PDB file of C-alpha atoms and ligand atoms in Angstrom:
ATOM      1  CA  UNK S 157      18.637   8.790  -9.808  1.00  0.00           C
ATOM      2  CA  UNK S 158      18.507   8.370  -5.788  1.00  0.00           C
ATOM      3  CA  UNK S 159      14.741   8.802  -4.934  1.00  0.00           C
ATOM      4  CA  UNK S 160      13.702   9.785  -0.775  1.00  0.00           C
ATOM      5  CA  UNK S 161      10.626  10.280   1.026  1.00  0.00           C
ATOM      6  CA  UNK S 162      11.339  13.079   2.913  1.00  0.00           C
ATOM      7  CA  UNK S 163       8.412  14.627   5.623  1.00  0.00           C
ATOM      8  CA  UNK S 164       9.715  18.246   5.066  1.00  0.00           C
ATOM      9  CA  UNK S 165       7.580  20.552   2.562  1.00  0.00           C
ATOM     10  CA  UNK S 166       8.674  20.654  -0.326  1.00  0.00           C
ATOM     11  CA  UNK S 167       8.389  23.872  -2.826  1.00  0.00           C
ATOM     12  CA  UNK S 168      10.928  25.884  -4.909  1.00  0.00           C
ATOM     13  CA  UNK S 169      14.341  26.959  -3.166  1.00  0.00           C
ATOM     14  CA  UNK S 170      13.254  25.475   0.248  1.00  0.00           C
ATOM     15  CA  UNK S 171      16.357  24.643   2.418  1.00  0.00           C
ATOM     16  CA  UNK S 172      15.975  20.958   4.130  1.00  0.00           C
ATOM     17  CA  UNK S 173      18.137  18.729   6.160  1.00  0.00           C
ATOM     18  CA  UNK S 174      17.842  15.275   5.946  1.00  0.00           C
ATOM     19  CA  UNK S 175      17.781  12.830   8.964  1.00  0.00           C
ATOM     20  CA  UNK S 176      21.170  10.748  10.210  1.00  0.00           C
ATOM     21  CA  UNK S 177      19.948   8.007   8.412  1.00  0.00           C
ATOM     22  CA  UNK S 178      19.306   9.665   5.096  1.00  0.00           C
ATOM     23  CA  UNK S 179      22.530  11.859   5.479  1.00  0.00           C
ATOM     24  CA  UNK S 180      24.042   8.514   6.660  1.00  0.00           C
ATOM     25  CA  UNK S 181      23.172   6.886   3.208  1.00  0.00           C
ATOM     26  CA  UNK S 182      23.466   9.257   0.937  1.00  0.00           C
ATOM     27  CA  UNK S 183      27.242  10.203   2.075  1.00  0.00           C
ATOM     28  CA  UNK S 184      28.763   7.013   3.049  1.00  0.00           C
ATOM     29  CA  UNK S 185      26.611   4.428   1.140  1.00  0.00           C
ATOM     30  CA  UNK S 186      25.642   6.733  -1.994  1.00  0.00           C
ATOM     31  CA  UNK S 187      29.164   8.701  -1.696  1.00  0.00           C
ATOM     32  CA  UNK S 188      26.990  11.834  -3.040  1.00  0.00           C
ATOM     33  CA  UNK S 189      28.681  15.343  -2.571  1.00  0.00           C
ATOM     34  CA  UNK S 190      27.870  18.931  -2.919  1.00  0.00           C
ATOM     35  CA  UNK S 191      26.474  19.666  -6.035  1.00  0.00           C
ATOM     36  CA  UNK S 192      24.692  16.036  -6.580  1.00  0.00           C
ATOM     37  CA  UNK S 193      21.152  15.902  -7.449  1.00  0.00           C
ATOM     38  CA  UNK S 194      18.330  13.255  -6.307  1.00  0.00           C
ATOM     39  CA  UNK S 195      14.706  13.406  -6.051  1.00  0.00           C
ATOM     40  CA  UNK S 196      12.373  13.812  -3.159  1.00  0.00           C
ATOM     41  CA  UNK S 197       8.830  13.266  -2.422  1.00  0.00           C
ATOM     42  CA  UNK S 198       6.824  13.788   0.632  1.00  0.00           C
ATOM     43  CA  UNK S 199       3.300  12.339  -0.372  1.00  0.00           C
ATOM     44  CA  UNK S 200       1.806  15.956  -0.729  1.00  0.00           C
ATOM     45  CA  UNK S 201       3.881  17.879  -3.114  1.00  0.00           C
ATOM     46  CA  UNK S 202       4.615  15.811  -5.756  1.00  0.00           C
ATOM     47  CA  UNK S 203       8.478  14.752  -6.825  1.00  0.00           C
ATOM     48  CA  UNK S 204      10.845  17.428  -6.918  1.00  0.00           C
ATOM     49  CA  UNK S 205      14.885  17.591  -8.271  1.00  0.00           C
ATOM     50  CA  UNK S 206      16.666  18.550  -4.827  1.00  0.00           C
ATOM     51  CA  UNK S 207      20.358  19.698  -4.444  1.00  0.00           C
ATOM     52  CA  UNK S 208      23.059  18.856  -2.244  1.00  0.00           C
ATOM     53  CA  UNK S 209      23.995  21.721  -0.364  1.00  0.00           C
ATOM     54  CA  UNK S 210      26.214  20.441   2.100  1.00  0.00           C
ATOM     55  CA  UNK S 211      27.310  16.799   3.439  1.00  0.00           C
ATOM     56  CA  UNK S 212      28.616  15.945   6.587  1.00  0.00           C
ATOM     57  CA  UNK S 213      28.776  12.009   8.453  1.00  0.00           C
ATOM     58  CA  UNK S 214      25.609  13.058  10.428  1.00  0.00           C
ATOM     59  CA  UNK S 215      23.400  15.764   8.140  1.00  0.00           C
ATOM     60  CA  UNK S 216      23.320  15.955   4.415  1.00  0.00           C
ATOM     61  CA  UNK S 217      21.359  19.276   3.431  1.00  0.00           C
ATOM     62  CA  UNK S 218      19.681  19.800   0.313  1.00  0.00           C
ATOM     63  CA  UNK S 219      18.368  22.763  -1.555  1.00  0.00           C
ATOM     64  CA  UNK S 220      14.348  21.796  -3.737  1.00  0.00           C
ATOM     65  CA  UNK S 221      14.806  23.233  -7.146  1.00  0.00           C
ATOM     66  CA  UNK S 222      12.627  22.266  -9.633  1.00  0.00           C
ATOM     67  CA  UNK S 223       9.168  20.489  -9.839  1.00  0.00           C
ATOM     68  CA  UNK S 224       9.660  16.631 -11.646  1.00  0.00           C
ATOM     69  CA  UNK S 225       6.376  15.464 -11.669  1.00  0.00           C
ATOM     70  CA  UNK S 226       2.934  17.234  -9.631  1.00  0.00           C
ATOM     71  CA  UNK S 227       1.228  14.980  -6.724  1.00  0.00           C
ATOM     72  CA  UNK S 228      -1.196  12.832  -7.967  1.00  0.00           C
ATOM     73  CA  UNK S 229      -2.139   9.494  -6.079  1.00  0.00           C
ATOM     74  CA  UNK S 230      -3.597   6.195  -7.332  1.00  0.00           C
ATOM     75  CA  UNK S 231      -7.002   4.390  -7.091  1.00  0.00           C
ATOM     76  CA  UNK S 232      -8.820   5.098  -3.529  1.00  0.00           C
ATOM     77  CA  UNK S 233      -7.672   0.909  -2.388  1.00  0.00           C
ATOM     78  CA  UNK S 234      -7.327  -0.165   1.135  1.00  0.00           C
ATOM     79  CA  UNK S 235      -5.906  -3.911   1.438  1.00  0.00           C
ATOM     80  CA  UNK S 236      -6.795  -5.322   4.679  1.00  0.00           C
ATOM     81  CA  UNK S 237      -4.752  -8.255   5.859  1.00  0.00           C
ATOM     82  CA  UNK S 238      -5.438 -10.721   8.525  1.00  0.00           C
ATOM     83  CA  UNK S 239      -2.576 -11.042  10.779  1.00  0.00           C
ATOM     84  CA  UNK S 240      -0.261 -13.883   9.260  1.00  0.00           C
ATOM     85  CA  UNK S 241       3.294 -14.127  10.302  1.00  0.00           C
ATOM     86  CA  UNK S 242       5.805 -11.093  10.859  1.00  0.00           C
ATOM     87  CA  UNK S 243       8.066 -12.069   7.159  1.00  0.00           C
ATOM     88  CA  UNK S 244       4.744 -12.394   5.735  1.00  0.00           C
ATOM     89  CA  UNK S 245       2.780  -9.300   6.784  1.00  0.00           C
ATOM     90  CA  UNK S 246       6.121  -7.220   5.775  1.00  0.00           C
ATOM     91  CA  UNK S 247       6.332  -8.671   2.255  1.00  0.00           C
ATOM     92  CA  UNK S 248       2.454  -7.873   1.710  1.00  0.00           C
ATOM     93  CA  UNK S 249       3.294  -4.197   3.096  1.00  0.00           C
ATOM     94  CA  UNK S 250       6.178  -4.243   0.355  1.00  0.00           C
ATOM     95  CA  UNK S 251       3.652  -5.807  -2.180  1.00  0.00           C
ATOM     96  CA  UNK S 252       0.697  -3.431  -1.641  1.00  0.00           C
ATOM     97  CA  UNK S 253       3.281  -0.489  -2.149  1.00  0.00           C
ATOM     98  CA  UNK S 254       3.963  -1.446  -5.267  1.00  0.00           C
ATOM     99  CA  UNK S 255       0.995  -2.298  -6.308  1.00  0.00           C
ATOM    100  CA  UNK S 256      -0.470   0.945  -5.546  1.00  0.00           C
ATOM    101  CA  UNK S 257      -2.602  -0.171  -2.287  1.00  0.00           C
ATOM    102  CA  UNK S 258      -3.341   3.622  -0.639  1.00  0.00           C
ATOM    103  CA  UNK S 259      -3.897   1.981   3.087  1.00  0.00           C
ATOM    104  CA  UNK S 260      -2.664  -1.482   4.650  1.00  0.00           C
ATOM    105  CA  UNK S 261      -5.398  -2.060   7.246  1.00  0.00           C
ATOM    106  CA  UNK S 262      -4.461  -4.700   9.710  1.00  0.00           C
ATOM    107  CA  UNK S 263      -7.328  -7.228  11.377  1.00  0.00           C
ATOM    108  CA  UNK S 264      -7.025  -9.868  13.896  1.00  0.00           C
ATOM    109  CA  UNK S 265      -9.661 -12.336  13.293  1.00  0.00           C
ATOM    110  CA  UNK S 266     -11.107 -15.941  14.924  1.00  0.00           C
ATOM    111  CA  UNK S 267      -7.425 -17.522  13.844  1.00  0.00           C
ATOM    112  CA  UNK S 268      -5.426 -14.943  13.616  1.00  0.00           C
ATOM    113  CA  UNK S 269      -2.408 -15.650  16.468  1.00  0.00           C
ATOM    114  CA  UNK S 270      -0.847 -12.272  16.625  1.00  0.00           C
ATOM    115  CA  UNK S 271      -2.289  -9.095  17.343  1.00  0.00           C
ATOM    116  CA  UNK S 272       0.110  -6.759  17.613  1.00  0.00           C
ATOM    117  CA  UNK S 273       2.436  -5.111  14.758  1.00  0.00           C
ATOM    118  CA  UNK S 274       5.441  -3.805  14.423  1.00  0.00           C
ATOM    119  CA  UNK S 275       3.648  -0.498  12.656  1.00  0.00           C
ATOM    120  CA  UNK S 276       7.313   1.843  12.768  1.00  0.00           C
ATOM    121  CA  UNK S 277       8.873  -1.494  10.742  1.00  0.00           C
ATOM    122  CA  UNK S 278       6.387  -1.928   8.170  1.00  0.00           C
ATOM    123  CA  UNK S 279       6.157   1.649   7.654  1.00  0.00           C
ATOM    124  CA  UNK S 280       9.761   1.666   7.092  1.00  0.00           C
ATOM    125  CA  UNK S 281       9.023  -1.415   4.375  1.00  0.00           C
ATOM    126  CA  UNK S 282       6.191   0.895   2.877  1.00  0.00           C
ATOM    127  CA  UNK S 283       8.437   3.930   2.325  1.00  0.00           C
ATOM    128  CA  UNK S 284      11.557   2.133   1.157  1.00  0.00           C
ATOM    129  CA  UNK S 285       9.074   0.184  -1.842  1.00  0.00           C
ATOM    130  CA  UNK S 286       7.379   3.492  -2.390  1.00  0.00           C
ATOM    131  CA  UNK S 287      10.908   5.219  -3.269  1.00  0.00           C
ATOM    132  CA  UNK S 288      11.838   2.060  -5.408  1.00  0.00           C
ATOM    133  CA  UNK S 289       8.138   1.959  -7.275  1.00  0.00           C
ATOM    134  CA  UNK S 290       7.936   5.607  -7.780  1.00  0.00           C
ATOM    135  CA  UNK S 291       4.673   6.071  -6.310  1.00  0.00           C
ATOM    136  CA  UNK S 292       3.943   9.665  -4.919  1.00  0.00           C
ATOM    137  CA  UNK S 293       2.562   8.851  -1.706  1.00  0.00           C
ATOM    138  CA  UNK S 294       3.579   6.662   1.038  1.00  0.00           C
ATOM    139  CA  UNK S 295       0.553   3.784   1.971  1.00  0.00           C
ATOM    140  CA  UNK S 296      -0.405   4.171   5.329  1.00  0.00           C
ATOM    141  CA  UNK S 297      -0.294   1.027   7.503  1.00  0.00           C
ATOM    142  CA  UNK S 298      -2.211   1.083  10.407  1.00  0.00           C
ATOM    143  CA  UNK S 299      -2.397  -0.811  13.666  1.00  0.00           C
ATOM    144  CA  UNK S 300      -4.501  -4.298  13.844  1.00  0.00           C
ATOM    145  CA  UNK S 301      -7.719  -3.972  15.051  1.00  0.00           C
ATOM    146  CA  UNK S 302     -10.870  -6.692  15.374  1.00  0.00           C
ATOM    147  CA  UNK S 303     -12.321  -7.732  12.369  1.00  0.00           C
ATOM    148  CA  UNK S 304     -15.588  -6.741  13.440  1.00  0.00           C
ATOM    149  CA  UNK S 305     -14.354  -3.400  15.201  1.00  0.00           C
ATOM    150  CA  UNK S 306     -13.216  -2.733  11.082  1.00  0.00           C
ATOM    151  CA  UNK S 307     -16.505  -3.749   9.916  1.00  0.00           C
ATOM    152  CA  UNK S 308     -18.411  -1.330  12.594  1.00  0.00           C
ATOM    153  CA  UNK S 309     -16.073   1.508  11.502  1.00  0.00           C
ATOM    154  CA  UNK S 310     -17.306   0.905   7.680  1.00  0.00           C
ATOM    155  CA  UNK S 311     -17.676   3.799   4.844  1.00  0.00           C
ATOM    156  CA  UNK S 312     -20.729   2.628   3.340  1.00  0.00           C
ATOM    157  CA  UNK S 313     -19.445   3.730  -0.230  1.00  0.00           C
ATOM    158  CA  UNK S 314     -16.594   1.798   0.094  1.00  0.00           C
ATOM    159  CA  UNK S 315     -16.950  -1.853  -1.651  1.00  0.00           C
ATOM    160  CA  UNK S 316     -15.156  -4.615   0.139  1.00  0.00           C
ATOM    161  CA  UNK S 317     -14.077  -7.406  -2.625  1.00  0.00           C
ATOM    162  CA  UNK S 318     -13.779 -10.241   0.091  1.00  0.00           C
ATOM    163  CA  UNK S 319     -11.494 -12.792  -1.213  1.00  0.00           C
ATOM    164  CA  UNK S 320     -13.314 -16.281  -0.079  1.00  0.00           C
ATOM    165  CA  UNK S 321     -11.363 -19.408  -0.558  1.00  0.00           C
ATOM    166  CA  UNK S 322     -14.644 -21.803   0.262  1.00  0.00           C
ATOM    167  CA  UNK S 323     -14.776 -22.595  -2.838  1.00  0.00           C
ATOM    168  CA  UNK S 324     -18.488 -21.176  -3.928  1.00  0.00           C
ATOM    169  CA  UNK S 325     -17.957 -17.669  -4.739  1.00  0.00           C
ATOM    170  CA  UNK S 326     -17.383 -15.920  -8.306  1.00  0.00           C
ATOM    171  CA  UNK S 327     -14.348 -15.561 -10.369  1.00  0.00           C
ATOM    172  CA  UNK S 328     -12.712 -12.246  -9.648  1.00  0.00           C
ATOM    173  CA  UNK S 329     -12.940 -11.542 -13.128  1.00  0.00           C
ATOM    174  CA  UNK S 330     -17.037 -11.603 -13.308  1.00  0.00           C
ATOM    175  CA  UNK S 331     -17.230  -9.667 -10.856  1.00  0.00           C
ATOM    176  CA  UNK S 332     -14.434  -6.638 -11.900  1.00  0.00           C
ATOM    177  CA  UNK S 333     -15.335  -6.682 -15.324  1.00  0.00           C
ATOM    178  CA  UNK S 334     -12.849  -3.793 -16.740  1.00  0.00           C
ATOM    179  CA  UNK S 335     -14.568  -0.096 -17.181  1.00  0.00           C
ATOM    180  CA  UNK S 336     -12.669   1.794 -19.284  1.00  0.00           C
ATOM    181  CA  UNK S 337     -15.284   4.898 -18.946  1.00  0.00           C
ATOM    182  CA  UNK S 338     -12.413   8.336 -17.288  1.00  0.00           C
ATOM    183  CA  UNK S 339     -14.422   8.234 -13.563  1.00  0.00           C
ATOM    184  CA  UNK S 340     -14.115   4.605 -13.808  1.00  0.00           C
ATOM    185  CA  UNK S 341     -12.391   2.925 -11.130  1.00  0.00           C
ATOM    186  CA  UNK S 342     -12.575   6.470  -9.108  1.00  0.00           C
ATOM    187  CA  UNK S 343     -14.815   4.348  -6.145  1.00  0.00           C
ATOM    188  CA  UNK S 344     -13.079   3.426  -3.035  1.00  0.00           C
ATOM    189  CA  UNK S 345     -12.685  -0.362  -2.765  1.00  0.00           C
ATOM    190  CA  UNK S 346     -11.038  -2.653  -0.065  1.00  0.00           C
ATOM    191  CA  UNK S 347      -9.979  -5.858  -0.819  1.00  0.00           C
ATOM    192  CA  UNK S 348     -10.470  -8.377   2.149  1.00  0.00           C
ATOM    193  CA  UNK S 349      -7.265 -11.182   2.589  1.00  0.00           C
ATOM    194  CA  UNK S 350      -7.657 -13.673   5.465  1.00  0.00           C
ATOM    195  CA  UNK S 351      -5.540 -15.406   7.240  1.00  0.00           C
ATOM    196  CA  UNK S 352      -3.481 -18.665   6.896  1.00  0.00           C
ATOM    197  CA  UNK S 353      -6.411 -20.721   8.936  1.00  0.00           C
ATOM    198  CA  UNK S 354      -9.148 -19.110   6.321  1.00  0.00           C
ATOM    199  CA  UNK S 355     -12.245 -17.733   7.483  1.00  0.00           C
ATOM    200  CA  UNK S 356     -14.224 -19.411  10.186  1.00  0.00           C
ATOM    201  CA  UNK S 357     -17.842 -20.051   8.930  1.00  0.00           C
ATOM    202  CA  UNK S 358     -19.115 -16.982  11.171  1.00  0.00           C
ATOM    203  CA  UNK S 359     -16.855 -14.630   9.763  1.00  0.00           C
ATOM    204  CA  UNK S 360     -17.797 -15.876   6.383  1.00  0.00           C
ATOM    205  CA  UNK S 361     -21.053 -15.305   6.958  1.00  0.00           C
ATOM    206  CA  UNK S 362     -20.905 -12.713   8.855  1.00  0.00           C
ATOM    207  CA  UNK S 363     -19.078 -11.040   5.566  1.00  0.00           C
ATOM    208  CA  UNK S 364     -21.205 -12.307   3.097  1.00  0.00           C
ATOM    209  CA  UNK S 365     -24.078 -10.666   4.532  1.00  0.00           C
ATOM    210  CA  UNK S 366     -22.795  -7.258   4.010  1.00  0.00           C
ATOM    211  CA  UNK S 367     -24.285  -5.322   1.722  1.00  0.00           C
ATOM    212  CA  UNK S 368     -21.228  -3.850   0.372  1.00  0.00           C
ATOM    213  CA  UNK S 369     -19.522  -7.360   0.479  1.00  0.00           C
ATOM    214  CA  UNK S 370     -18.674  -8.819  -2.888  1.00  0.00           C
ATOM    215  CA  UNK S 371     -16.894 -12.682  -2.538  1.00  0.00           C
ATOM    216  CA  UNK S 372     -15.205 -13.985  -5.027  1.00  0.00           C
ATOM    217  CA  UNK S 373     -12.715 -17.321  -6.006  1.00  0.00           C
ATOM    218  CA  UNK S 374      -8.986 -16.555  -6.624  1.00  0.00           C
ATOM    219  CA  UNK S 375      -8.954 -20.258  -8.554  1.00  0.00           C
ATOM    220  CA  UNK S 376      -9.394 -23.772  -7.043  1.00  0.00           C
ATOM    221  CA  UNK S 377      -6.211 -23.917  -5.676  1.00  0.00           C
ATOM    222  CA  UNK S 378      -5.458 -22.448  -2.029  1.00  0.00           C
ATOM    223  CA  UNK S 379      -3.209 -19.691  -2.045  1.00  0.00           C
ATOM    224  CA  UNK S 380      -0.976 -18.446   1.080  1.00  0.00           C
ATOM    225  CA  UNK S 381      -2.338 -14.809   1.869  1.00  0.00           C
ATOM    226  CA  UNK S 382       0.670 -13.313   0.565  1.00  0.00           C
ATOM    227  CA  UNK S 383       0.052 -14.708  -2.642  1.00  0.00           C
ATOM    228  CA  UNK S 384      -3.873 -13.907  -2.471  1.00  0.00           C
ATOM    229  CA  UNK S 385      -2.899 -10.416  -1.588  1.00  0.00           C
ATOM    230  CA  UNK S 386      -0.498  -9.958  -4.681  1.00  0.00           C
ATOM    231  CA  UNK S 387      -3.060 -11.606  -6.806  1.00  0.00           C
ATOM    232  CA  UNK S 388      -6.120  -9.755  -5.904  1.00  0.00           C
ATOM    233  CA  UNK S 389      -4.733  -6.416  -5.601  1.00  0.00           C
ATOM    234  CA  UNK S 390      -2.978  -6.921  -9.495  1.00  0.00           C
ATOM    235  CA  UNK S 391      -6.560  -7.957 -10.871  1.00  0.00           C
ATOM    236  CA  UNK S 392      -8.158  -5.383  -9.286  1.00  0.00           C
ATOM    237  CA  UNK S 393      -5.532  -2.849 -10.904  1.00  0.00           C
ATOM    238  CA  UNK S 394      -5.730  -4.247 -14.363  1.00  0.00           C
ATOM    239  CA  UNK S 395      -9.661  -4.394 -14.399  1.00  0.00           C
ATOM    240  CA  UNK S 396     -10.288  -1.060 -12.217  1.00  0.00           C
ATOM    241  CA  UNK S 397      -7.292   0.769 -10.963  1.00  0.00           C
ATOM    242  CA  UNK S 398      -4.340   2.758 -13.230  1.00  0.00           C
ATOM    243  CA  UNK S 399      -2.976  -0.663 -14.580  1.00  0.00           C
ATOM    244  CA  UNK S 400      -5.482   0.731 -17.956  1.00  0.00           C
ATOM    245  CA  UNK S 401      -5.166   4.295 -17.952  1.00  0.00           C
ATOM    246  CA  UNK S 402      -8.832   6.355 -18.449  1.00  0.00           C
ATOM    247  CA  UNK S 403     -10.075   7.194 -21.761  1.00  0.00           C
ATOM    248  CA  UNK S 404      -9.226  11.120 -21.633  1.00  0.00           C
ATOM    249  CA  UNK S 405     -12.549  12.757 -20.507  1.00  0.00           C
TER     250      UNK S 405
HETATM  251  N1  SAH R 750      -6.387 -22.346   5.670  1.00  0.00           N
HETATM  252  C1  SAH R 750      -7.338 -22.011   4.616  1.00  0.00           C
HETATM  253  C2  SAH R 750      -6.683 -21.131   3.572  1.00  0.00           C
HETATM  254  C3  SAH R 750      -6.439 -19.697   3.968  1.00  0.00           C
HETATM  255  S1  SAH R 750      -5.477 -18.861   2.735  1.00  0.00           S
HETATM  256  C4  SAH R 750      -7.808 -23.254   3.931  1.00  0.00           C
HETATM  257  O1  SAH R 750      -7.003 -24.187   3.844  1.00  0.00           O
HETATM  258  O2  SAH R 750      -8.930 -23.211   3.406  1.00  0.00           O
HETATM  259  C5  SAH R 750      -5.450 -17.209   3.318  1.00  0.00           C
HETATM  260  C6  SAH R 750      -6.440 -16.275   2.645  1.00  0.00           C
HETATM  261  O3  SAH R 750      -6.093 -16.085   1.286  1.00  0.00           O
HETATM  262  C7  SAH R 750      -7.877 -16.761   2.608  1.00  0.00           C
HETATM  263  O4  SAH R 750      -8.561 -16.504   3.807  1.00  0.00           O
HETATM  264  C8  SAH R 750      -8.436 -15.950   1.458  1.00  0.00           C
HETATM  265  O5  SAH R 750      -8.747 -14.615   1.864  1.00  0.00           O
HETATM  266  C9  SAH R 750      -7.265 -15.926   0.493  1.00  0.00           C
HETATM  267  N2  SAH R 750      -7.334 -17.000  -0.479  1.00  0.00           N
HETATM  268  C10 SAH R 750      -6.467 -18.029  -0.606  1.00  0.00           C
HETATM  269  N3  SAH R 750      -6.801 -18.820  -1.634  1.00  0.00           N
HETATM  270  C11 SAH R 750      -7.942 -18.303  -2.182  1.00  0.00           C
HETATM  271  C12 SAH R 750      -8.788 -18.665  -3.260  1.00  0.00           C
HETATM  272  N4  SAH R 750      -8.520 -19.721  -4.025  1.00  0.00           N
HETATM  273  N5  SAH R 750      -9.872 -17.882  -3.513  1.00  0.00           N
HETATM  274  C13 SAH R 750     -10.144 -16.802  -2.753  1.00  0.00           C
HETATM  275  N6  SAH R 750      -9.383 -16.400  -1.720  1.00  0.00           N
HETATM  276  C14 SAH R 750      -8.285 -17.138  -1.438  1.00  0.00           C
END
């Protein structure tokens, strides 16, 4: 069935009309007509069964009916990317939104060489993988901002798991050894990716001296940060996230 993000609230009999490019899709891509169903979700109402009301070349309108499935959202995970090149950044967006990443944070750092974002595209790339993955929520991606304008801004409960390709830090599994226990998982973590010129040995130790820093080795080979990103973010899923669901409480 045809799943949208929509931004309208959602609740029982509530009357919406979709935007030209929605309507656009649904009627001349989708060929859907009065009467069809599909499912909507806005990121704060969980997944409702909506109704086509009406269809025209411009506006489609659609009627909520029934509740599919309440709002829930995954593990509290911002991935934070350096700045690597546009195709790149926008298939880490893509990846993070399946993977159940909450936030893309973007950081320029000592070798970055781009600072600016297309931030209306790769929110377009987060909602069209969140509508494919099912997710309930949308993750926000957010302009790039200085590495240590990021680290300034820090929660303190928040643990960063800094992926360090020198060489010298831990496995990622001994340091996200599984916890199967129901709150498990239920901190907020980041997960660090730099970019394709690595860390400079500042940053590095700059990083390492946080206190809420954990490095840690993807393997011995180097991996492009799109790779890195995928990687970390699944391991951190399995081990912490909703890859193992909770023992009930
Ligand atoms: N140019 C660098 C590699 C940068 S790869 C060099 O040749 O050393 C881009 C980012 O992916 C790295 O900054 C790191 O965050 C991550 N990464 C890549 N391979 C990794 C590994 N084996 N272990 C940990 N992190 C890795």
């Amino acid at each position: 069935m045809i799943r949208l993000f929509i931004p309208h609230d959602l609740a029982a009999g509530a009357e919406l009309a979709l935007d030209p490019g929605q309507s656009r899709y649904l009627a001349a891509v989708m060929r859907q007509a009065v009467g069809d169903e599909l499912l909507a979700f806005n990121g704060r109402d969980g997944e409702w069964r909506v109704r086509i009301t009406a269809v025209t070349k411009r506006a489609v309108a659609v009627r909520a009916e029934t509740l599919a499935r309440p709002q829930a959202v995954g593990p509290d995970l911002d991935l934070i990317v350096a700045m690597v090149k546009r195709g790149r950044v926008e298939t880490i967006v893509e990846k993070a939104a399946e993977l159940g990443a909450r936030r893309v944070r973007l950081v320029t750092t000592e070798r970055t060489n781009a600072d600016r974002a297309r931030v209306d595209r790769l929110t377009a790339v987060a909602i069209e993988a969140a509508e494919q993955t099912r997710r309930l929520d949308v993750p926000q991606v957010f302009e790039p901002v200085k590495l240590e304008a990021l680290i300034a801004g820090w929660e303190p409960t928040r643990r960063l798991l800094f992926c360090d390709e020198a060489g010298d830090a831990p496995p990622i599994l001994h340091v996200l050894t599984p916890d199967p226990s129901p709150q498990g998982g239920g901190e907020p973590w980041a997960i660090l990716i730099g970019p394709e010129g690595g860390f400079s040995p500042r940053e590095r130790q700059t990083l390492r001296a946080l206190p809420y820093a954990i490095p840690v080795s993807l393997g011995p080979r180097i991996l492009r940060a799109d790779t890195a990103a995928i990687s970390a973010l699944a391991l951190w899923q399995a081990a912490l996230g909703d890859w193992t669901p909770k023992a009930a409480p």
